[in-house]
Coordinates of C-alpha atoms and ligand atoms in Angstrom, one line a residue:
M1 CA 121.3 117.1 145.4
L2 CA 121.3 113.7 147.1
F3 CA 118.6 112.6 144.6
A4 CA 120.9 113.7 141.7
V5 CA 123.6 111.3 142.9
L6 CA 121.3 108.4 143.6
F7 CA 119.3 108.6 140.4
P8 CA 122.0 107.4 138.0
L9 CA 123.1 104.7 140.4
L10 CA 119.6 103.3 140.7
L11 CA 119.1 103.4 137.0
L12 CA 122.4 102.0 136.0
A13 CA 122.4 98.9 138.1
P14 CA 119.3 97.1 136.9
F15 CA 119.6 98.4 133.3
A16 CA 123.3 97.6 132.8
Q17 CA 123.8 96.0 129.4
S18 CA 120.1 95.9 128.7
A19 CA 120.7 95.1 125.1
Q20 CA 122.9 92.4 123.6
V21 CA 124.1 92.5 120.0
D22 CA 123.2 89.0 118.9
N23 CA 124.1 89.3 115.3
V24 CA 125.4 91.8 112.7
R25 CA 124.5 91.6 109.1
L26 CA 126.0 93.6 106.2
W27 CA 124.5 94.3 102.8
A28 CA 126.7 95.8 100.2
A29 CA 125.0 97.8 97.4
P30 CA 126.8 99.8 94.6
D31 CA 125.8 103.1 96.2
H32 CA 125.6 102.3 99.9
A33 CA 126.3 99.7 102.6
R34 CA 123.8 98.8 105.2
L35 CA 124.8 97.3 108.6
V36 CA 122.1 95.8 110.7
F37 CA 122.6 95.0 114.4
D38 CA 120.1 92.5 115.7
L39 CA 119.5 93.4 119.4
S40 CA 118.0 91.6 122.3
G41 CA 116.3 94.8 123.3
H42 CA 116.0 98.5 122.3
A43 CA 119.2 100.5 122.4
E44 CA 120.0 104.0 121.4
A45 CA 123.1 104.7 119.3
D46 CA 125.5 107.5 118.8
I47 CA 127.3 107.6 115.5
F48 CA 130.1 109.8 114.2
L49 CA 132.9 109.9 111.7
L50 CA 136.6 110.3 112.4
D51 CA 139.5 111.0 110.1
N52 CA 143.1 109.8 109.7
P53 CA 142.4 107.0 109.2
R54 CA 138.8 107.4 108.0
R55 CA 136.4 105.5 110.3
L56 CA 132.9 105.4 111.6
V57 CA 132.3 105.0 115.3
I58 CA 129.0 103.4 116.5
D59 CA 128.4 103.7 120.2
L60 CA 125.6 101.7 121.8
D61 CA 124.4 102.6 125.3
D62 CA 124.1 99.8 127.9
S63 CA 125.0 97.1 125.4
G64 CA 127.2 94.1 125.1
L65 CA 128.5 92.0 122.2
N66 CA 127.2 88.5 121.9
T67 CA 128.5 87.6 118.5
E68 CA 131.8 87.4 116.5
L69 CA 132.4 90.5 114.4
S70 CA 135.3 88.9 112.6
S71 CA 133.0 86.5 110.7
L72 CA 131.3 89.5 109.0
K73 CA 132.0 89.4 105.2
L74 CA 133.0 92.9 104.1
D75 CA 133.4 92.2 100.4
G76 CA 132.0 94.9 98.1
S77 CA 131.5 97.4 100.9
A78 CA 133.5 100.5 101.9
I79 CA 134.3 98.8 105.2
T80 CA 137.8 97.4 105.4
A81 CA 137.9 96.2 109.1
V82 CA 135.6 96.1 112.1
R83 CA 136.8 96.4 115.7
S84 CA 134.9 96.6 119.0
G85 CA 135.5 97.5 122.5
V86 CA 133.9 98.3 125.9
R87 CA 133.0 102.0 126.5
D88 CA 132.3 103.7 129.8
G89 CA 132.1 100.4 131.6
N90 CA 128.8 99.1 130.1
G91 CA 128.6 100.5 126.6
L92 CA 129.6 99.0 123.3
R93 CA 131.8 100.7 120.8
V94 CA 132.1 99.4 117.2
V95 CA 134.6 101.0 114.9
L96 CA 134.4 100.5 111.1
E97 CA 137.5 101.3 109.1
L98 CA 136.5 102.8 105.8
S99 CA 138.1 102.9 102.3
R100 CA 136.1 105.9 101.1
E101 CA 133.9 108.8 102.1
V102 CA 130.5 107.9 103.4
E103 CA 127.4 109.7 104.6
P104 CA 126.1 107.8 107.6
R105 CA 122.5 107.6 108.8
H106 CA 121.0 105.4 111.4
F107 CA 117.6 104.4 112.8
T108 CA 116.1 101.7 115.0
L109 CA 113.4 99.3 114.1
P110 CA 110.9 97.6 116.4
P111 CA 110.5 93.8 116.2
N112 CA 108.4 92.3 113.4
D113 CA 107.5 88.7 112.5
Q114 CA 111.0 88.1 111.1
Y115 CA 113.3 90.0 113.3
G116 CA 113.6 91.5 116.8
H117 CA 114.9 95.0 117.7
R118 CA 117.3 96.3 115.2
L119 CA 119.7 99.2 114.8
V120 CA 120.3 100.0 111.1
V121 CA 123.3 102.0 110.0
D122 CA 123.3 103.1 106.4
M123 CA 126.5 104.4 104.8
E124 CA 125.7 106.2 101.5
Y125 CA 128.5 106.7 99.0
P126 CA 128.3 110.3 97.7
G127 CA 128.3 110.5 93.9
E128 CA 127.6 106.8 93.3
S129 CA 124.7 105.4 91.3
A130 CA 122.7 102.5 92.6
V131 CA 123.2 100.8 89.3
Q132 CA 126.4 99.0 88.3
N133 CA 126.6 100.4 84.8
P134 CA 125.2 103.9 84.5
I135 CA 124.4 105.1 81.0
D136 CA 127.5 106.4 79.2
P137 CA 127.8 109.9 77.8
I138 CA 127.5 108.6 74.2
E139 CA 124.2 106.9 75.0
A140 CA 123.0 110.2 76.5
M141 CA 123.9 112.0 73.2
I142 CA 122.0 109.5 71.2
R143 CA 119.0 110.2 73.5
E144 CA 119.3 113.9 72.8
Q145 CA 119.0 113.2 69.1
E146 CA 115.9 111.2 69.7
I147 CA 114.3 114.3 71.3
V148 CA 115.3 116.4 68.3
A149 CA 113.9 113.8 65.9
S150 CA 110.6 113.6 67.7
R151 CA 110.3 117.4 67.7
G152 CA 110.7 117.2 64.0
S153 CA 107.9 114.7 63.7
A154 CA 105.6 116.9 65.8
E155 CA 105.8 119.6 63.1
G156 CA 105.8 117.1 60.2
G157 CA 103.4 116.7 57.4
E158 CA 102.5 120.2 56.4
S159 CA 104.1 121.9 53.6
T160 CA 104.1 125.4 55.2
P161 CA 106.0 128.3 53.7
R162 CA 108.6 127.9 56.4
A163 CA 109.0 124.2 55.4
Q164 CA 109.5 125.2 51.8
A165 CA 112.2 127.6 52.9
D166 CA 113.9 124.7 54.7
T167 CA 114.3 122.7 51.4
A168 CA 118.0 123.0 51.4
I169 CA 118.2 121.7 55.0
A170 CA 115.6 119.0 54.5
S171 CA 117.2 117.5 51.4
Q172 CA 120.5 117.1 53.1
P173 CA 120.8 113.8 54.8
A174 CA 119.7 114.3 58.4
A175 CA 121.6 112.8 61.4
P176 CA 121.8 109.0 61.3
H177 CA 119.1 107.1 62.9
P178 CA 120.1 106.4 66.5
R179 CA 118.9 102.8 66.4
R180 CA 119.0 102.7 70.1
D181 CA 118.3 99.7 72.3
I182 CA 115.0 99.3 74.1
I183 CA 115.9 99.4 77.8
I184 CA 114.2 96.9 80.0
A185 CA 114.5 97.6 83.8
I186 CA 114.4 94.3 85.7
D187 CA 113.5 94.6 89.3
P188 CA 114.1 91.5 91.4
G189 CA 111.8 92.0 94.4
H190 CA 113.0 92.4 98.0
G191 CA 116.6 91.7 98.9
G192 CA 119.0 92.2 101.8
E193 CA 117.3 91.9 105.1
D194 CA 113.9 91.7 103.4
P195 CA 113.7 88.0 102.3
G196 CA 110.2 88.5 100.8
A197 CA 107.9 85.5 101.2
I198 CA 109.3 82.3 102.6
G199 CA 108.1 78.9 101.4
P200 CA 107.2 75.9 103.6
G201 CA 110.5 74.4 102.5
G202 CA 112.4 77.5 103.5
T203 CA 112.9 79.0 100.0
R204 CA 113.3 82.7 100.1
E205 CA 111.5 84.8 97.5
K206 CA 114.4 87.2 97.2
D207 CA 116.6 84.3 96.0
V208 CA 114.4 82.7 93.4
V209 CA 113.3 86.0 91.9
M210 CA 117.0 86.9 91.5
E211 CA 117.6 83.7 89.7
I212 CA 114.7 84.3 87.3
S213 CA 115.7 87.9 86.9
R214 CA 119.2 87.0 85.9
R215 CA 117.9 84.6 83.3
L216 CA 115.6 87.3 82.0
Q217 CA 118.6 89.7 82.0
R218 CA 120.6 87.3 79.8
L219 CA 117.7 86.8 77.3
V220 CA 117.2 90.6 77.0
D221 CA 120.9 91.4 76.6
D222 CA 121.3 88.6 74.0
A223 CA 118.4 90.0 71.9
E224 CA 119.4 92.5 69.2
G225 CA 117.9 95.9 70.0
F226 CA 117.3 95.3 73.7
R227 CA 119.4 96.0 76.8
A228 CA 118.7 95.0 80.4
V229 CA 119.3 97.2 83.5
M230 CA 119.2 95.4 86.8
I231 CA 117.5 97.5 89.4
R232 CA 118.8 95.3 92.2
D233 CA 122.0 93.5 91.3
G234 CA 123.0 91.8 94.5
D235 CA 121.6 90.8 97.9
Y236 CA 120.7 94.2 99.3
Y237 CA 117.5 96.1 99.8
I238 CA 116.4 99.1 97.8
G239 CA 113.3 101.2 98.7
L240 CA 110.3 100.8 96.6
R241 CA 110.3 104.4 95.3
Q242 CA 114.0 104.3 94.7
R243 CA 113.4 101.3 92.4
T244 CA 111.3 103.3 90.0
R245 CA 113.6 106.3 90.4
I246 CA 116.5 104.2 89.1
A247 CA 114.5 103.0 86.2
R248 CA 113.8 106.6 85.3
E249 CA 117.4 107.6 85.6
Q250 CA 118.3 104.8 83.3
K251 CA 115.7 106.0 80.8
A252 CA 114.0 102.6 80.8
D253 CA 111.3 101.9 78.2
F254 CA 109.8 99.3 80.5
F255 CA 109.9 98.3 84.1
I256 CA 109.3 94.7 85.3
S257 CA 109.2 93.7 88.9
I258 CA 109.7 89.9 89.5
H259 CA 108.1 88.3 92.6
A260 CA 107.0 85.0 93.9
D261 CA 104.4 85.4 96.5
A262 CA 102.8 83.7 99.4
F263 CA 99.2 83.5 100.5
N264 CA 98.0 82.7 104.0
S265 CA 97.0 79.2 102.9
P266 CA 99.0 76.6 100.9
R267 CA 96.4 76.1 98.2
P268 CA 96.6 79.1 95.8
N269 CA 99.1 78.5 92.9
G270 CA 99.9 79.8 89.5
S271 CA 101.4 82.9 87.9
S272 CA 99.8 86.3 87.9
V273 CA 100.6 89.6 86.0
Y274 CA 99.8 92.9 87.6
A275 CA 99.6 96.4 86.3
L276 CA 99.0 99.5 88.5
S277 CA 95.5 100.5 89.5
Q278 CA 94.8 104.0 90.8
R279 CA 91.3 103.2 91.8
G280 CA 91.6 100.0 93.7
A281 CA 92.4 96.3 93.3
T282 CA 90.5 94.3 90.8
S283 CA 90.2 91.4 93.2
E284 CA 90.7 90.6 96.9
T285 CA 93.8 88.6 96.2
A286 CA 95.2 91.6 94.3
Q287 CA 94.6 93.8 97.2
W288 CA 96.1 91.4 99.7
L289 CA 99.2 90.9 97.6
A290 CA 99.7 94.6 97.0
A291 CA 99.5 95.2 100.7
S292 CA 102.0 92.5 101.5
E293 CA 104.5 93.7 98.8
N294 CA 104.2 97.3 99.9
Q295 CA 105.0 96.0 103.4
A296 CA 108.6 95.5 102.2
D297 CA 109.5 99.0 103.0
L298 CA 108.5 98.5 106.6
I299 CA 111.0 95.6 106.8
G300 CA 113.7 97.4 104.7
G301 CA 113.1 100.6 106.5
V302 CA 114.4 102.9 103.8
D303 CA 111.3 104.9 102.8
G304 CA 109.5 104.3 106.0
N305 CA 112.2 105.8 108.1
L306 CA 114.1 108.1 105.9
S307 CA 111.2 109.6 104.0
L308 CA 113.0 112.3 102.2
N309 CA 110.4 112.4 99.4
D310 CA 107.2 112.8 101.2
K311 CA 107.1 116.5 100.4
D312 CA 106.7 116.0 96.7
E313 CA 103.8 113.6 97.1
V314 CA 101.3 116.1 95.8
L315 CA 103.4 116.9 92.8
R316 CA 103.9 113.2 92.1
G317 CA 100.2 112.7 92.3
V318 CA 99.5 115.4 89.7
L319 CA 102.2 114.0 87.4
L320 CA 100.8 110.5 87.9
D321 CA 97.3 111.6 86.7
L322 CA 98.7 113.4 83.7
T323 CA 100.6 110.6 82.1
M324 CA 99.3 107.5 83.7
T325 CA 96.5 106.7 81.3
A326 CA 98.7 106.2 78.3
T327 CA 101.3 104.4 80.3
L328 CA 98.7 102.1 81.8
N329 CA 97.3 101.2 78.4
D330 CA 100.8 100.1 77.4
S331 CA 101.3 98.2 80.6
L332 CA 98.0 96.3 80.1
A333 CA 98.9 95.5 76.5
I334 CA 102.3 94.2 77.4
G335 CA 100.8 92.4 80.4
G336 CA 98.4 90.6 78.1
Q337 CA 101.3 89.4 75.9
V338 CA 103.3 88.2 78.9
L339 CA 100.3 86.5 80.6
E340 CA 99.5 84.6 77.4
R341 CA 103.1 83.3 77.2
L342 CA 103.2 82.5 80.9
G343 CA 100.1 80.5 80.5
R344 CA 101.9 78.1 78.2
V345 CA 104.5 77.2 80.9
N346 CA 102.6 77.5 84.1
R347 CA 99.1 77.4 85.5
L348 CA 97.7 80.9 85.6
H349 CA 96.3 82.1 88.9
K350 CA 94.1 84.7 87.1
S351 CA 93.5 84.6 83.4
R352 CA 93.7 88.3 82.9
V353 CA 96.0 91.1 83.9
E354 CA 95.1 92.1 87.4
Q355 CA 95.4 95.6 88.7
A356 CA 96.3 96.8 92.2
G357 CA 98.1 99.6 93.9
F358 CA 101.6 98.3 94.0
M359 CA 104.0 101.0 95.1
V360 CA 106.7 99.7 92.8
L361 CA 104.5 100.3 89.7
K362 CA 103.8 103.9 90.5
S363 CA 106.0 105.3 87.8
P364 CA 103.8 107.6 85.7
D365 CA 106.0 107.7 82.6
I366 CA 107.3 104.1 82.3
P367 CA 104.9 101.2 81.5
S368 CA 105.4 98.6 84.2
L369 CA 104.3 95.2 85.3
L370 CA 104.7 93.1 88.4
I371 CA 104.9 89.4 87.8
E372 CA 104.0 87.0 90.6
T373 CA 105.8 84.0 89.0
G374 CA 104.1 81.6 91.4
F375 CA 103.0 81.0 94.9
I376 CA 106.0 80.1 97.0
S377 CA 103.5 79.1 99.8
N378 CA 102.3 76.2 97.7
P379 CA 104.7 73.3 98.3
D380 CA 104.5 72.0 94.7
E381 CA 105.1 75.4 93.3
E382 CA 107.9 76.2 95.7
R383 CA 109.7 73.2 94.3
R384 CA 109.1 74.3 90.7
L385 CA 110.3 77.8 91.5
R386 CA 113.7 76.4 92.6
D387 CA 114.0 74.3 89.5
S388 CA 116.4 75.9 87.0
S389 CA 114.6 74.7 83.9
H390 CA 111.3 76.0 85.2
Q391 CA 113.0 79.4 86.0
Q392 CA 114.3 79.5 82.5
R393 CA 110.9 78.8 81.0
L394 CA 109.4 81.6 83.1
A395 CA 112.1 84.0 82.0
E396 CA 111.6 83.0 78.4
S397 CA 107.9 83.4 78.4
I398 CA 108.2 86.9 80.1
F399 CA 110.7 88.0 77.5
T400 CA 108.8 86.5 74.5
G401 CA 105.8 88.5 75.6
L402 CA 107.8 91.7 76.0
R403 CA 109.5 91.3 72.6
S404 CA 106.3 90.6 70.8
H405 CA 104.8 93.8 72.1
F406 CA 107.9 95.9 71.3
Q407 CA 108.2 94.4 67.8
S408 CA 104.8 95.7 66.9
N409 CA 105.1 98.9 68.9
P410 CA 108.8 99.9 68.8
P411 CA 109.6 103.2 70.6
P412 CA 110.8 106.0 68.2
A413 CA 114.6 106.0 67.6
S414 CA 114.9 102.4 68.6
L415 CA 116.6 99.8 66.4
L416 CA 113.4 97.9 66.2
A417 CA 111.6 101.0 64.8
W418 CA 114.4 101.4 62.3
Q419 CA 114.1 97.8 61.3
R420 CA 110.4 98.0 60.9
D421 CA 110.7 101.1 58.7
N422 CA 113.6 100.0 56.6
H423 CA 113.7 96.2 56.2
R424 CA 110.2 95.2 56.8
N425 CA 107.0 97.1 55.9
P426 CA 104.4 94.6 57.0
S427 CA 101.3 96.5 55.9
G428 CA 103.1 97.3 52.6
N429 CA 101.6 100.8 52.2
E430 CA 103.0 103.2 54.7
Y431 CA 106.4 104.5 55.5
R432 CA 107.5 106.8 58.4
I433 CA 110.3 109.1 57.4
Q434 CA 113.6 108.6 59.4
P435 CA 116.5 111.0 59.8
G436 CA 118.7 110.7 56.8
D437 CA 116.0 109.8 54.3
T438 CA 115.6 111.4 51.0
L439 CA 112.5 111.0 48.7
S440 CA 114.5 109.4 45.9
Q441 CA 116.0 106.8 48.3
I442 CA 112.5 106.0 49.8
A443 CA 111.1 105.6 46.3
A444 CA 114.0 103.4 45.2
R445 CA 113.7 101.2 48.3
H446 CA 110.0 100.6 47.7
G447 CA 110.4 100.2 43.9
V448 CA 108.2 103.1 43.1
P449 CA 109.0 106.0 40.7
V450 CA 109.6 109.2 42.6
G451 CA 106.8 111.0 40.7
Q452 CA 104.3 108.4 41.7
L453 CA 105.3 108.6 45.3
K454 CA 105.0 112.4 45.2
Q455 CA 101.6 112.2 43.6
A456 CA 100.3 109.7 46.0
N457 CA 101.2 112.0 48.9
E458 CA 100.3 115.3 47.2
L459 CA 103.9 116.5 47.6
N460 CA 104.8 119.6 45.4
G461 CA 108.5 119.8 46.2
D462 CA 111.1 117.5 47.6
V463 CA 110.6 118.6 51.2
I464 CA 110.0 115.7 53.6
R465 CA 110.0 115.8 57.4
V466 CA 111.3 113.3 59.9
G467 CA 108.4 111.4 61.4
Q468 CA 106.1 112.2 58.4
V469 CA 104.2 109.1 57.2
L470 CA 104.1 108.5 53.4
R471 CA 101.6 106.4 51.6
I472 CA 103.5 104.0 49.3
P473 CA 101.5 103.4 46.2
R474 CA 101.4 99.9 44.7
S475 CA 103.6 99.9 41.6
Ligands
ZN501 ZN1 107.3 89.9 96.6

C-alpha cells in the first residue's frame, strides 16, 4: 500500500507539465473545423461535449499553455470563443464555445519534417457537405432525365414490333434536351496544415495551386456549357479519398488536381501531366512524385488516422478494374490536349502524359488528371509560379485543352452535345436523335425531303428513338 501512495508522487514530480502547447492552428472547412495543437512533447487528451451553452472541452494531461489563444481567428468555423484554464494543478483545459452541433474526433500525430508532436481535434458538422454549393434539386432532376434518355438510346435503332406499337408515344415531342453543363471538379492540392512542397524562397505549394485553381474556376464558369466545382475552397485539408468522393457526389464529368511539386534537387523544371497507372509508374520521377503526393495524408492525418473506408478496399478494387479502362482512355486523351497547350506557355518536364499511382486519381468512373504546373524547388520556376500572368497562362492552357476535348467528345445530355447535334454537324452526314425531335423537323433542319431521309435510313414508319443515329443524305 505504501507503494501505491508513493508511485503517483514519484511519477508526477518529474513529469509535471511535460508538454507545452506552443501554438494552436484552426482550419475552417464547410463541413468541419480542425484544431491543431502544436505540442512540445506527446500528450494524451480527453475530449467531451457539454450543453447549455453548447461547448467542447479539451483536457490535456500534464500540459501548460505557452501561447495566446485569443489571437486564434475563428472566422468561418463553428467556434465562437475559446477559453483556457488550469485543471487538477498541472493539466490544461481548453473550452470551445460552439454555435452549432458538432461530432468531435481527436488523434495525436508524431513529429515529421514540418511539425513536432500534434494533437488534432476535428469537429465535423452533421449534415453539411464539403462543397460550398451542393447540386440543387432541379439539377438532380435534369440528371434523372439524362439517365432516361440514355436508356432510350440503348434500345434505339431497331424497328421492333414493340417500337412500332410505340409510334404514338415516339411521335410526340419527348422531354426537352437537358442541355446540362459539363462539370469540372477542380482540386487544388494540399491545404490547411499540409502546405505541400515549399520552394527555396518560401513559396508554399498549397497557395500557388489555389491561385491557379481559382483562375481555372473563373475560366470554366465563364464558358458556356461548363461549370466548375471546387473540391477545396479555402485553406483547409481534405483527405485524398474524400476529394474524389466529393467529385462523385457532384457528378463531375472530369476531375483535375492542381499541384506544383518539388524534387530533391533544384534542377528539374517544367510542367507535367499525370494520369493514373494501375500497374506502376512510367518513370522514376513519376514514382517519386506519386509517393510524395500520397504522403499528404500522413501530414493531414485524415485517412491515415481515421480510416473509416478501409473495409471497402476490396470492393473499390473490383469497381476500379471494371470501369478504369474506359476512364483511363479518356484521361489520357484529355491529358494529351492539356499537355499540348501547356507546352506553349511553359517548358514541359516530360513530353507525354505520364502515369503513376496517385491516390487522388483513383476514381474509377471519372476521368482525371493531376497537373504538376511546375517545380517549386527550381528557383526560377518558383518565381514564375508566383507571377499572376504566368498563373493565368497556365490556367488558360489547362482549360483550352479540356474544352477542346469536350467539344469533340461532349457527354450525352450536355449543352455541348446539343449544340453539336443541332447547330453544327461537322461531318455533314450523321445526326443523333435528341429528345423532342421528330422526323419532319430533322429533315427540315438539314434541308432534306422526309422521304429521302427515310429511304436513306431504311425507315418504314415515323418511329425514331432518342440516341439513334440517322444518316443524312446529301440533297
Ligand atoms: Zn502536391
